[in-house]
mmCIF file of C-alpha atoms in Angstrom:
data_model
loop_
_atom_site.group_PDB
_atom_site.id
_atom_site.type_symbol
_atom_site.label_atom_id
_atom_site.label_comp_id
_atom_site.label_asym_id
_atom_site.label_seq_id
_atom_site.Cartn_x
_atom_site.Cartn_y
_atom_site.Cartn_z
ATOM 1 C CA UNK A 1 -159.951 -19.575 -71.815
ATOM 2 C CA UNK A 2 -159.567 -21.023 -68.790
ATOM 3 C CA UNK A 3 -157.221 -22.871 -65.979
ATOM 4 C CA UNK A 4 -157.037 -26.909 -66.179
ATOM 5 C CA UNK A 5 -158.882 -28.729 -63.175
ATOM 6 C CA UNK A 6 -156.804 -31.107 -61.468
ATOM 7 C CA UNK A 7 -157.740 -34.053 -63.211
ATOM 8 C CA UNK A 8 -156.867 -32.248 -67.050
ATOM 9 C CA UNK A 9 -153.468 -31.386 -65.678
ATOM 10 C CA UNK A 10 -153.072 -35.014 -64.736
ATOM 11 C CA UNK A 11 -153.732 -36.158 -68.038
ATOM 12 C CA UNK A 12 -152.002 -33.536 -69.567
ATOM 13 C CA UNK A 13 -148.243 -34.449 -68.109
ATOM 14 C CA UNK A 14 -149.167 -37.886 -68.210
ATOM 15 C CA UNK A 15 -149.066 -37.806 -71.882
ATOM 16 C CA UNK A 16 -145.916 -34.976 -71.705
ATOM 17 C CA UNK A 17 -143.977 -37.643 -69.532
ATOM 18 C CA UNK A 18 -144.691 -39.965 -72.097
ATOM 19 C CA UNK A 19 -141.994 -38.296 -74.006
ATOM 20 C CA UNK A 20 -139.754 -36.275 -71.306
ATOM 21 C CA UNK A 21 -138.082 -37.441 -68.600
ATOM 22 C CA UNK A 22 -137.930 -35.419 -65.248
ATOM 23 C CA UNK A 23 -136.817 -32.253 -66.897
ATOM 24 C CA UNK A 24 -140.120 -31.718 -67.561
ATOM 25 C CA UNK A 25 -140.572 -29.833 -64.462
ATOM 26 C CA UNK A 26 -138.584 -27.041 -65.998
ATOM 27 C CA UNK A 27 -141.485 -26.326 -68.221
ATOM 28 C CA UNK A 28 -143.478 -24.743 -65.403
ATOM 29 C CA UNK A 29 -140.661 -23.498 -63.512
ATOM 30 C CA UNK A 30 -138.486 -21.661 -65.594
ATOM 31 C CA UNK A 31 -139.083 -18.321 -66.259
ATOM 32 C CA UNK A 32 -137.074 -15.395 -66.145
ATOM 33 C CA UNK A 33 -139.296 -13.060 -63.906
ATOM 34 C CA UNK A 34 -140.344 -14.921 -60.959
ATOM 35 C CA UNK A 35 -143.580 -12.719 -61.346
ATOM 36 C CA UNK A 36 -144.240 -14.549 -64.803
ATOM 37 C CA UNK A 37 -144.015 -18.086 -65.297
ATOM 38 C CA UNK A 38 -145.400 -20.468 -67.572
ATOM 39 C CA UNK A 39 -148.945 -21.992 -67.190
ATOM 40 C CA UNK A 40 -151.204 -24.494 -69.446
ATOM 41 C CA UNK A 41 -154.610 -22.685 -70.407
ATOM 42 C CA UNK A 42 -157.484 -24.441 -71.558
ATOM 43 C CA UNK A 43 -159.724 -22.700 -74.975
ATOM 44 C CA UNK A 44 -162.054 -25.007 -76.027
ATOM 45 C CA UNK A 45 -160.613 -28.215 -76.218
ATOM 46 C CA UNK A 46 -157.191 -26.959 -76.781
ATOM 47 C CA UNK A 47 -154.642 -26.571 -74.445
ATOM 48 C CA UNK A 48 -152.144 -23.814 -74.337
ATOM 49 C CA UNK A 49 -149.136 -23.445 -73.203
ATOM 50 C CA UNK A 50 -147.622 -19.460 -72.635
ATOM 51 C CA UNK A 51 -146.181 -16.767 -70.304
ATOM 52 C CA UNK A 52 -148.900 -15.766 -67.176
ATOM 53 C CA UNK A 53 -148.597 -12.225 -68.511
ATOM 54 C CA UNK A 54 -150.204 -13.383 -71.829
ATOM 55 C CA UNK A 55 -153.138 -15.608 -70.354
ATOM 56 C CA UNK A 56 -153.625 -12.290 -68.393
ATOM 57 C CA UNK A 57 -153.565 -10.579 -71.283
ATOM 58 C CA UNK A 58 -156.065 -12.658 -73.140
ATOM 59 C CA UNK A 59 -158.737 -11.825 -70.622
ATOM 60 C CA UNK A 60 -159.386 -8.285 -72.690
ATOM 61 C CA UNK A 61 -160.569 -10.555 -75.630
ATOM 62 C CA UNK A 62 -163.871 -11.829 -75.868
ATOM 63 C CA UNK A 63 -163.935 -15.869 -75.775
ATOM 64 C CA UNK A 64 -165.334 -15.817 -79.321
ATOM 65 C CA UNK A 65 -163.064 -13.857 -80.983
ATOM 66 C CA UNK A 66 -159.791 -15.491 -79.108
ATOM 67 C CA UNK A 67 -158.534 -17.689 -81.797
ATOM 68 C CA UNK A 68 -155.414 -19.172 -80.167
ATOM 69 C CA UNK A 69 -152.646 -17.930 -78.085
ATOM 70 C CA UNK A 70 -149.363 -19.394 -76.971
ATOM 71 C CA UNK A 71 -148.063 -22.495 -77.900
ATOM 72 C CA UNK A 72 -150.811 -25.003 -78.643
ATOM 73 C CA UNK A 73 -149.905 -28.115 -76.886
ATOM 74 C CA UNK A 74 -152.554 -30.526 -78.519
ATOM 75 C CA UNK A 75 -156.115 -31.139 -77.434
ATOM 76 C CA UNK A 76 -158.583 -33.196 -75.331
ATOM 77 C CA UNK A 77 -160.865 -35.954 -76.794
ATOM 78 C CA UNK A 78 -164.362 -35.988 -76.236
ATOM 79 C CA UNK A 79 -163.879 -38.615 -74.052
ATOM 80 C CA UNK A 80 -161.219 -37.046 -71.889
ATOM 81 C CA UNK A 81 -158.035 -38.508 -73.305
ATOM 82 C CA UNK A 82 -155.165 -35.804 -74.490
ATOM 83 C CA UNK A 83 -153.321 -35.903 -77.971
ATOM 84 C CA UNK A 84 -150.127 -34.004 -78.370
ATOM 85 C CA UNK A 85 -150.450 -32.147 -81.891
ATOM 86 C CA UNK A 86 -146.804 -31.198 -83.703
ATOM 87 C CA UNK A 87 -146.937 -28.127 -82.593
ATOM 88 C CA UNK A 88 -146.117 -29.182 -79.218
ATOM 89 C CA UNK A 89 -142.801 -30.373 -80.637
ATOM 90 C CA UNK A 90 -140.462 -27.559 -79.507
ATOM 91 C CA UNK A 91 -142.155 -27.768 -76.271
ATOM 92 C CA UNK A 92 -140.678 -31.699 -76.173
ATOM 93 C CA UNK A 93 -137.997 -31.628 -77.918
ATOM 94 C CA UNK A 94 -135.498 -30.422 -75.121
ATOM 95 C CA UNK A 95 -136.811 -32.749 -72.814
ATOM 96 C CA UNK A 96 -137.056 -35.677 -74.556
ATOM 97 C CA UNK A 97 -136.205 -38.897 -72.869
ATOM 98 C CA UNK A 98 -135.352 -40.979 -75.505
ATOM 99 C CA UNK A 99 -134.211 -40.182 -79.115
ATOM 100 C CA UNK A 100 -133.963 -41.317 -82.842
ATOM 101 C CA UNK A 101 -132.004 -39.868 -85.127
ATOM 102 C CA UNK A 102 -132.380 -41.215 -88.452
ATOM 103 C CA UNK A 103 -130.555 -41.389 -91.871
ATOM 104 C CA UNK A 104 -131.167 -38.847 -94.708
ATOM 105 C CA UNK A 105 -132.862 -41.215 -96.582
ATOM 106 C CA UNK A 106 -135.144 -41.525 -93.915
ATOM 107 C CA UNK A 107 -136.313 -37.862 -93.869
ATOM 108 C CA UNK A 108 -138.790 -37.752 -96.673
ATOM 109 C CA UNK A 109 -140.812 -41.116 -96.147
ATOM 110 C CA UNK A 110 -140.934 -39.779 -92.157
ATOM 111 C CA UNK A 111 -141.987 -35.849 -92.875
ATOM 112 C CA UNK A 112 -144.703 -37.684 -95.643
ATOM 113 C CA UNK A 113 -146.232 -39.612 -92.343
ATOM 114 C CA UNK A 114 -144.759 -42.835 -92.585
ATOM 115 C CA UNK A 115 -143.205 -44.748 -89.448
ATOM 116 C CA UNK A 116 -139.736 -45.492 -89.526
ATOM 117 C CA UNK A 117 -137.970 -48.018 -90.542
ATOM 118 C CA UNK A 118 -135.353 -50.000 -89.226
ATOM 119 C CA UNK A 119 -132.590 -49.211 -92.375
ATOM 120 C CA UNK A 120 -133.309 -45.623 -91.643
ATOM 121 C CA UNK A 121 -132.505 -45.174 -87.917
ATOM 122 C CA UNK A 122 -129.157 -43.911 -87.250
ATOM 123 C CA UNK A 123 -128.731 -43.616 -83.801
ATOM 124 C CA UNK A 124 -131.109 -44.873 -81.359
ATOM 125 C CA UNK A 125 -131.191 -43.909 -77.019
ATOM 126 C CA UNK A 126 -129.935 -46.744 -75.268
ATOM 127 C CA UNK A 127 -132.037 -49.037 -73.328
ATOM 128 C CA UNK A 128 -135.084 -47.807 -75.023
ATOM 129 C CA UNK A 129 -138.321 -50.156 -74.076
ATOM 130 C CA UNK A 130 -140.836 -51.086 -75.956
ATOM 131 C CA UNK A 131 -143.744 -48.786 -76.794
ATOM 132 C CA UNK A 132 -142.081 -45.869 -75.614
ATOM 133 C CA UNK A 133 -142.699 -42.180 -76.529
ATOM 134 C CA UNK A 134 -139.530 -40.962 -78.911
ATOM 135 C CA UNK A 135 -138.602 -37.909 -80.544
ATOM 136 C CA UNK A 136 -137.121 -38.440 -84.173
ATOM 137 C CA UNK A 137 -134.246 -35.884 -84.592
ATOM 138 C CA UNK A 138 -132.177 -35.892 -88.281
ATOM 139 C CA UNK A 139 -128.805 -36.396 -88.781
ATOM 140 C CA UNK A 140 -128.124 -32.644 -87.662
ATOM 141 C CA UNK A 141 -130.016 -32.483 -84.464
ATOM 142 C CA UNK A 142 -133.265 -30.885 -85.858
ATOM 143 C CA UNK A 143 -136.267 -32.226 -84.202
ATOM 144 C CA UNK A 144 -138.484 -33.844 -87.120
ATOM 145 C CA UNK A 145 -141.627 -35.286 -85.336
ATOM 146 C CA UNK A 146 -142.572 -37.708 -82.465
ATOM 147 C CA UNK A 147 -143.547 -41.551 -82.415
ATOM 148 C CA UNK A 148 -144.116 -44.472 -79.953
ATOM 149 C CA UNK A 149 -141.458 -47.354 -80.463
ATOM 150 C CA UNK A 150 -142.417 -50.557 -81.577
ATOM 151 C CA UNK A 151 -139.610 -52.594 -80.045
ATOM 152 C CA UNK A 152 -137.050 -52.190 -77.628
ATOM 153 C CA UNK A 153 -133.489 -51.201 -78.511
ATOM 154 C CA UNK A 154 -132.133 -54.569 -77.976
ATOM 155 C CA UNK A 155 -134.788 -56.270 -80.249
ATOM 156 C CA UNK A 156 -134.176 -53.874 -82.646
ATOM 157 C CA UNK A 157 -131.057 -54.952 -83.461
ATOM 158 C CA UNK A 158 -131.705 -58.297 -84.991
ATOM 159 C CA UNK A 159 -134.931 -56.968 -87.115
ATOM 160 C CA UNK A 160 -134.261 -56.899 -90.735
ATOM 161 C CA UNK A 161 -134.021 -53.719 -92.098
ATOM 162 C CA UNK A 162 -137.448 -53.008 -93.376
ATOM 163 C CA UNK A 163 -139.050 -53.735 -90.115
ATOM 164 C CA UNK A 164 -140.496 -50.608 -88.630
ATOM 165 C CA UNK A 165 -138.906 -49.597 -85.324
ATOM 166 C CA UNK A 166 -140.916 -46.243 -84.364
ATOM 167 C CA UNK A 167 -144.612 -45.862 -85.239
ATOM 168 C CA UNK A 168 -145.098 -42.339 -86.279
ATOM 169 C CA UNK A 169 -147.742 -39.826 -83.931
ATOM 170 C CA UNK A 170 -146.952 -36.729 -85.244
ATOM 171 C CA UNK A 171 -144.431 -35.313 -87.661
ATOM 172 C CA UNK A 172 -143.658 -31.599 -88.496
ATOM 173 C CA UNK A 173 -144.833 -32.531 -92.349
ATOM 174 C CA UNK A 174 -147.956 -32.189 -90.991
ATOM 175 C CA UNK A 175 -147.942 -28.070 -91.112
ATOM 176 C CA UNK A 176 -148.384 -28.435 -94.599
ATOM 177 C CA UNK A 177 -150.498 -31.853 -94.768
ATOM 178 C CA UNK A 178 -152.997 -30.819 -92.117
ATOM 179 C CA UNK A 179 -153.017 -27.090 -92.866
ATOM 180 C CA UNK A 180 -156.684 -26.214 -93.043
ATOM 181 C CA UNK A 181 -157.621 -27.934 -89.713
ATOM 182 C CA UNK A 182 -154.190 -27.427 -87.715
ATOM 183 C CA UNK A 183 -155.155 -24.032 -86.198
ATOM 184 C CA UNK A 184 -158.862 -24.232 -86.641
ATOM 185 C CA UNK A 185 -161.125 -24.516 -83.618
ATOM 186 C CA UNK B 1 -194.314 -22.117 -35.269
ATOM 187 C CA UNK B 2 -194.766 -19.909 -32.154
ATOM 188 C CA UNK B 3 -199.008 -20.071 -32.578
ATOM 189 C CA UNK B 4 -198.701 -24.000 -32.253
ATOM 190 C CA UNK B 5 -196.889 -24.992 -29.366
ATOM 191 C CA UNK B 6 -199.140 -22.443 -27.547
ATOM 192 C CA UNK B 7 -202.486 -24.001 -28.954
ATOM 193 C CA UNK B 8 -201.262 -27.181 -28.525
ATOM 194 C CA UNK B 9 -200.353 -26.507 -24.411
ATOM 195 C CA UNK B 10 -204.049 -25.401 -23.413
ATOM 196 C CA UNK B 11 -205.750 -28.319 -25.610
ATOM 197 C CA UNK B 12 -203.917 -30.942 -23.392
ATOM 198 C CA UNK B 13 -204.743 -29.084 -20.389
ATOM 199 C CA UNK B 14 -208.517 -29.411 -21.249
ATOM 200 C CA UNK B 15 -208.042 -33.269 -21.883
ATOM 201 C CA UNK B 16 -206.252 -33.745 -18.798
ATOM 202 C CA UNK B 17 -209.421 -31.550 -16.982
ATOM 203 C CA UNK B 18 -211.676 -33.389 -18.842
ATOM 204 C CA UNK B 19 -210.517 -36.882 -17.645
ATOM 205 C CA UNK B 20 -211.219 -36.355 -14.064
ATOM 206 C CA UNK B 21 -214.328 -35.120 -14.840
ATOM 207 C CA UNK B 22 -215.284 -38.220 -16.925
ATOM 208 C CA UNK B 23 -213.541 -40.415 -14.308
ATOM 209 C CA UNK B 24 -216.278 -39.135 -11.866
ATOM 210 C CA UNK B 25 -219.137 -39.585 -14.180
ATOM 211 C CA UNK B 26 -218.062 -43.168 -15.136
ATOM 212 C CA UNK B 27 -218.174 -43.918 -11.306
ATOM 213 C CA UNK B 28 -221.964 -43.005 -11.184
ATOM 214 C CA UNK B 29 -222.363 -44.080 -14.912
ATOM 215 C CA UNK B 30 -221.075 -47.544 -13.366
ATOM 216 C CA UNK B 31 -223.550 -47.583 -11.059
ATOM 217 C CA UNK B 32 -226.344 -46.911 -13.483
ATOM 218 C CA UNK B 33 -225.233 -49.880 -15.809
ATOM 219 C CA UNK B 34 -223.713 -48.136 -18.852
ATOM 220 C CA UNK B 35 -220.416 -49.949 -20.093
ATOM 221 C CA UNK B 36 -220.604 -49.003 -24.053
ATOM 222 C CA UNK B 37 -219.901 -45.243 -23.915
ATOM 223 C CA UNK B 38 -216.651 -45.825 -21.947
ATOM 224 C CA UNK B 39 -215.333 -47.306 -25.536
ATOM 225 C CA UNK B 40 -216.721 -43.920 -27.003
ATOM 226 C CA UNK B 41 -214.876 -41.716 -25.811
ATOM 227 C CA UNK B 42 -211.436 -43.545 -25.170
ATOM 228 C CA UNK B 43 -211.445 -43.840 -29.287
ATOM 229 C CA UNK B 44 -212.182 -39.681 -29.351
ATOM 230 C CA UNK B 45 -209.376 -39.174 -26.489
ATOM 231 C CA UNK B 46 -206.712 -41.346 -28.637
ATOM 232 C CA UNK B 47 -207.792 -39.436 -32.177
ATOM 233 C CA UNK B 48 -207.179 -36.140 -31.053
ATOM 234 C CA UNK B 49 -204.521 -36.883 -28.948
ATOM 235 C CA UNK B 50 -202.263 -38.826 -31.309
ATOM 236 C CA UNK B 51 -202.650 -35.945 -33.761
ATOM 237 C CA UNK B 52 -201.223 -34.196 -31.456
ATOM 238 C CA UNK B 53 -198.220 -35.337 -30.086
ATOM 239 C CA UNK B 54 -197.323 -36.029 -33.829
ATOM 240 C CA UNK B 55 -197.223 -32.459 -34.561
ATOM 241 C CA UNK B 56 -195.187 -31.631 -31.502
ATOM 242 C CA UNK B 57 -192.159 -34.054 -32.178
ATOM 243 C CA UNK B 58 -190.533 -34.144 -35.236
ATOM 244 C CA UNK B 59 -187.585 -36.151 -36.003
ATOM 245 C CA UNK B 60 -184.363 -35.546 -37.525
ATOM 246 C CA UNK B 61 -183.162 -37.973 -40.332
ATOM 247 C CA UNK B 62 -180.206 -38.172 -38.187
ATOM 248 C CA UNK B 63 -182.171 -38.997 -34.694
ATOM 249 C CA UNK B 64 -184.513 -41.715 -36.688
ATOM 250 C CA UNK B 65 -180.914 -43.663 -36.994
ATOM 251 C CA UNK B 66 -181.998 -45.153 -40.196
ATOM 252 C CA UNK B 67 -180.098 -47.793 -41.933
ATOM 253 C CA UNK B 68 -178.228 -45.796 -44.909
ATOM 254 C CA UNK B 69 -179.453 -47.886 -47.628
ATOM 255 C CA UNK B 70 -182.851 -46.469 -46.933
ATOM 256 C CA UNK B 71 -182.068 -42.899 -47.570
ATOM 257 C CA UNK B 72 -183.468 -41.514 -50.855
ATOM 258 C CA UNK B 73 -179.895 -40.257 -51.573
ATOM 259 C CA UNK B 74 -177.439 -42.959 -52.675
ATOM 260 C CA UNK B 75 -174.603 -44.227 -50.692
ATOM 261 C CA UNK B 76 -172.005 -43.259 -52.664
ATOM 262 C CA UNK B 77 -173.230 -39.817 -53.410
ATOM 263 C CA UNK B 78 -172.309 -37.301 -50.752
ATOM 264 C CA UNK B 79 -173.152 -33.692 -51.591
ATOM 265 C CA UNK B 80 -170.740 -31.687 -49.196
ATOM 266 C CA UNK B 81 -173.002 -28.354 -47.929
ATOM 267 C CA UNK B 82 -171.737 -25.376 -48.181
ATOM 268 C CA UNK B 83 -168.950 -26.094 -50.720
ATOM 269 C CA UNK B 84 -168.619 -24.158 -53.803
ATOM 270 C CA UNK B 85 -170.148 -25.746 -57.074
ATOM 271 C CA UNK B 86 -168.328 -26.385 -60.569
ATOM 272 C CA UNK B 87 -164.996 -27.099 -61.268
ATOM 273 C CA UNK B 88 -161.441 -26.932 -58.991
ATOM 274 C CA UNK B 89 -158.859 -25.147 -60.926
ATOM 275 C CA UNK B 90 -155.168 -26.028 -60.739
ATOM 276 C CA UNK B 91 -152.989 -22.437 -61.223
ATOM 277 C CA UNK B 92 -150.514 -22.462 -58.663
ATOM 278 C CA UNK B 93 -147.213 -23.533 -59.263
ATOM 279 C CA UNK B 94 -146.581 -25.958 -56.046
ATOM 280 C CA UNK B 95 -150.327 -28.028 -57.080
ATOM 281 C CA UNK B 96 -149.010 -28.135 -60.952
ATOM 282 C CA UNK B 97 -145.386 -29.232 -59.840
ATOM 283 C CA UNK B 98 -147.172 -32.146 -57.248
ATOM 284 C CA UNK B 99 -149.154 -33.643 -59.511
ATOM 285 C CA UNK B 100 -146.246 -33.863 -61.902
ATOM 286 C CA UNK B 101 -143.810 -34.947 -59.124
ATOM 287 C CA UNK B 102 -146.636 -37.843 -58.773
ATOM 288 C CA UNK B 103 -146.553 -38.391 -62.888
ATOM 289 C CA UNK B 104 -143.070 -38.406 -63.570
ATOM 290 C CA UNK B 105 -142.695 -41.075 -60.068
ATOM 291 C CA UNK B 106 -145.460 -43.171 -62.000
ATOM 292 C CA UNK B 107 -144.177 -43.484 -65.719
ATOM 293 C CA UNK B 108 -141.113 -43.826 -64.100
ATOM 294 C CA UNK B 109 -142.355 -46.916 -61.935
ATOM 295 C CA UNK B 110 -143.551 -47.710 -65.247
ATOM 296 C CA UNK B 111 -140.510 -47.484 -67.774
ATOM 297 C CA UNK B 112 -138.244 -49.058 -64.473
ATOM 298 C CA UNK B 113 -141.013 -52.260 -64.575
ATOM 299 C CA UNK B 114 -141.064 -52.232 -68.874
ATOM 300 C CA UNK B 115 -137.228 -52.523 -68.987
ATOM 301 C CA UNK B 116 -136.591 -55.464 -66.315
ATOM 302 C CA UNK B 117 -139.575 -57.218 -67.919
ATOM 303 C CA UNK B 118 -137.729 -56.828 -71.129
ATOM 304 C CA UNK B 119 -134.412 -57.814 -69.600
ATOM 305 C CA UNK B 120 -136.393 -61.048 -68.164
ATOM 306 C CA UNK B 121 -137.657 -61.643 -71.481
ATOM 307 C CA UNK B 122 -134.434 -61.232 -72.654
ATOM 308 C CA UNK B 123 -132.901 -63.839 -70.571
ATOM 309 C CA UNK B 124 -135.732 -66.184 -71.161
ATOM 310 C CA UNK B 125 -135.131 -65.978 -74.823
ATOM 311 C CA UNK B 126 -130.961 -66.866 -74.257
ATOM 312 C CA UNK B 127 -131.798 -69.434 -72.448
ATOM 313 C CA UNK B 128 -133.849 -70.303 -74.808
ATOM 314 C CA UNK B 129 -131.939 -69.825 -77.595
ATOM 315 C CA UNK B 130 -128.803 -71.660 -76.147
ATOM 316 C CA UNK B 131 -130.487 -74.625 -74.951
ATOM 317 C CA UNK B 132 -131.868 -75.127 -78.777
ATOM 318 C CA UNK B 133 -128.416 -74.763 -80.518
ATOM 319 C CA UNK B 134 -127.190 -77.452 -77.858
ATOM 320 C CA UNK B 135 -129.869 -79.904 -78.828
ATOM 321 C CA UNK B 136 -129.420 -79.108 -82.435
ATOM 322 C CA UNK B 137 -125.678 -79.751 -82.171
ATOM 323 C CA UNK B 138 -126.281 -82.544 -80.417
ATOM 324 C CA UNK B 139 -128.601 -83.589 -83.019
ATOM 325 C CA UNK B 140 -125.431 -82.476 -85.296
ATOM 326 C CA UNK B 141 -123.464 -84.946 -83.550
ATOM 327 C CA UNK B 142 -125.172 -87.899 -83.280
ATOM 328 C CA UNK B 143 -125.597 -87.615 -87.190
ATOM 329 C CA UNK B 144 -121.876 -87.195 -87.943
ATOM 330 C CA UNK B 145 -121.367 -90.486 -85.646
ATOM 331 C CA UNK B 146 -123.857 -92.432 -87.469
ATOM 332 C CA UNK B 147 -122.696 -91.409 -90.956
ATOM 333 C CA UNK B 148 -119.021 -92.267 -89.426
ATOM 334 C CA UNK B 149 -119.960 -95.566 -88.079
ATOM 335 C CA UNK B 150 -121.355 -95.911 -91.530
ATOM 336 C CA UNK B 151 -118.685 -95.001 -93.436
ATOM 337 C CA UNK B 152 -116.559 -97.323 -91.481
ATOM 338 C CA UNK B 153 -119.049 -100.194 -91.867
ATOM 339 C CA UNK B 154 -118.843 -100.085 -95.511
ATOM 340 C CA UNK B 155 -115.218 -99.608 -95.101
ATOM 341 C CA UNK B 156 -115.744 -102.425 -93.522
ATOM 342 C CA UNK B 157 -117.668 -104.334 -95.323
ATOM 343 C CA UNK B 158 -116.108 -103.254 -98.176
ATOM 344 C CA UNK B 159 -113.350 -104.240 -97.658
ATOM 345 C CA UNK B 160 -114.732 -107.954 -96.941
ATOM 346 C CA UNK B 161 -116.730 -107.535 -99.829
ATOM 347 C CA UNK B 162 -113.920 -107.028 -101.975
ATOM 348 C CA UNK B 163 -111.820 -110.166 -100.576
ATOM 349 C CA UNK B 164 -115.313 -112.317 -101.523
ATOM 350 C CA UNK B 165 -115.685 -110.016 -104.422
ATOM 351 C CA UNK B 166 -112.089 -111.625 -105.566
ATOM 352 C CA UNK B 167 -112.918 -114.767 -104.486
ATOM 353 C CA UNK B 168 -116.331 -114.489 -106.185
ATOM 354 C CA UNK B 169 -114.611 -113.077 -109.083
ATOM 355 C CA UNK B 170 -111.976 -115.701 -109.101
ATOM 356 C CA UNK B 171 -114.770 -118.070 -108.466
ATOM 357 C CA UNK B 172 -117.675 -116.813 -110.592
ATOM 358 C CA UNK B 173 -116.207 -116.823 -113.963
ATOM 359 C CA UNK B 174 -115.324 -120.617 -114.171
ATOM 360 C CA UNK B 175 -118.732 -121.802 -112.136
ATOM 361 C CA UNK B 176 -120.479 -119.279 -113.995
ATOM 362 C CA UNK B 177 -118.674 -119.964 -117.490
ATOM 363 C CA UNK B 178 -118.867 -123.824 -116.799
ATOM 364 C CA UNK B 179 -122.718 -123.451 -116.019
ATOM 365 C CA UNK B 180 -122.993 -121.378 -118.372
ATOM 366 C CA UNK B 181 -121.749 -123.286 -120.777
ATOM 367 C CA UNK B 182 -123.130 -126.484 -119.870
ATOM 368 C CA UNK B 183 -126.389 -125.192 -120.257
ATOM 369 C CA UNK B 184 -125.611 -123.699 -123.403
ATOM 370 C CA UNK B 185 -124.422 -126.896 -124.706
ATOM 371 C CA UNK B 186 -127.270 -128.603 -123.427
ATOM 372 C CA UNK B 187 -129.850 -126.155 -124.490
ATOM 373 C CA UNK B 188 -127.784 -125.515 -127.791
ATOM 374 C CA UNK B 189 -128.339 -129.175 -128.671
ATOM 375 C CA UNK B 190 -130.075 -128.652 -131.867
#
């Protein structure tokens, strides 16, 4: 386990702005002892996301035995991109800079990894552009997954309803779906 | 590297006795008619010599002034000295909130340059939009007028055609009947 070099970090909150707006600063700022904040730690190809006290922590463990600590955020490619996993939802969710909620109707198709549709958004963000990083929220506010629009807002509108209007990157069905490799290494 | 400068020191000193010493012989070699050894011993002099005073300067890489591109090392490639090797980690909490000060300014940049680009789009597309219902009404238009002046043509002509169609009426029947009968009668002749 170890700290991210400048360029990882880069990447890293490159693809977290993708999703947040400016808030996002409070995820390395806020914590409640000003002796313990928050930092992103690297195991593997996985990056983590927890209190300083924990990565401290961690140091007792041997590297092969450390399984995973924290919150995992997602995980760098082989060829040096970053992909969120769902995990990294409730990191995102607060923050998120634009939002869909959709229809109960919608819920199943979405949580069974299918994009959404236009006759299943119920609220969108305003002045959403194109190929934009959303968070999908239900009808009741619960954060169901995360997606990259496929039109703006405004074009949205005139689309007929089975048009999709959010391609689907990550969805919290996938704790069940992708249960054997989720928390492997 | 102490031994050689002090070998090197006496070894010139001997040349430079030696010379004078040749110098004299040459004078009375001169006289007895011998040119060819002269050669001889200027080609020994410049051997041992030039061995020499390539051993006692050496120059720098930096001295030489050579043209980069030379260099055995690329251009590009710069290995700083006495920097440490691997990777540069980012912990503190002013480097991590930089770089994402420097993120957030750049998808912003980004999402600001998306949206008016969409807005452009969007006015492109009224525009558009507008100026193809205006020819298509036009197109509308010119249509209804046709079909009116039409209409009123046949009104029109209508109209005359019923006035001849009266008079060809009125006419018809006794040309027609009166032809028609003549020929009758004149083909019914049997």
């Amino acid at each position: 386990m170890r700290q991210l070099t400048e360029q990882e970090t880069k990447t890293l909150f490159e693809k977290l702005a993708n999703y947040t707006g400016r808030s996002l600063n409070n995820l390395i700022t806020t914590s409640d002892d000003p002796n313990d904040r928050y930092v992103f730690r690297l195991h593997g190809n996985r990056v983590y996301y927890m209190k300083l006290s924990l990565a401290n922590l961690s140091t007792a463990i041997p590297r092969a035995n450390l399984l995973s600590l924290g919150t995992c955020i997602g995980k760098f490619t082989k060829s040096g991109q970053f992909r969120l996993h769902i995990t990294a939802l409730d990191v995102i969710a607060p923050h998120a800079r634009y939002k869909v909620w959709i229809k109960q109707n919608g819920e199943m198709p979405f949580l069974y990894g299918g994009n959404v549709v236009k006759a299943h958004v119920n609220r969108w963000s305003d002045d959403c552009p194109e190929h934009a990083g959303v968070v999908v929220f239900n009808s009741n506010d619960t954060p169901l997954g995360f997606g990259v629009t496929a039109r703006s807002s405004a074009e949205a509108r005139k689309l007929e309803p089975t048009a999709i209007t959010v391609f689907r990157q990550g969805d919290i069905g996938e704790y069940l779906r992708e249960e054997d490799t989720l928390f492997t290494t | 590297m102490a031994a050689k400068p002090g070998s090197t020191k006496p070894s010139g000193k001997d040349s430079n006795k030696s010379k004078p010493l040749s110098s004299a012989s040459k004078v009375s070699k001169k006289a007895a008619k011998r040119p060819p050894p002269k050669e001889v011993k200027s080609k020994a002099r410049t051997e041992a010599s030039q061995l020499k005073k390539k051993k006692k300067r050496e120059y720098t890489e930096e001295e030489l002034d050579l043209p980069k591109l030379n260099a055995i090392t690329p251009v590009g490639v710069v290995k700083p000295k006495g920097k440490k090797k691997g990777k540069v980690f980012v912990d503190d909490q002013e480097g991590m909130a930089t770089i994402l000060a420097m993120v957030n300014a750049e998808k912003e940049g980004q999402i600001e340059s998306k949206l008016q680009k969409a807005r452009q789009l969007e006015e492109i597309r009224e525009a558009k939009r507008k100026e193809a219902e205006a020819r298509q009404a036009q197109k509308k238009n010119k249509l209804e007028e046709t079909k009116a002046a039409i209409r009123q043509k046949r009104k029109r002509k209508g109209d005359s055609n019923e006035d001849t169609k009266t008079d060809t009426t009125a006419t018809q029947p006794n040309g027609s009947s009166s032809k028609s009968k003549g020929k009758r009668k004149s083909v019914s002749f049997a």
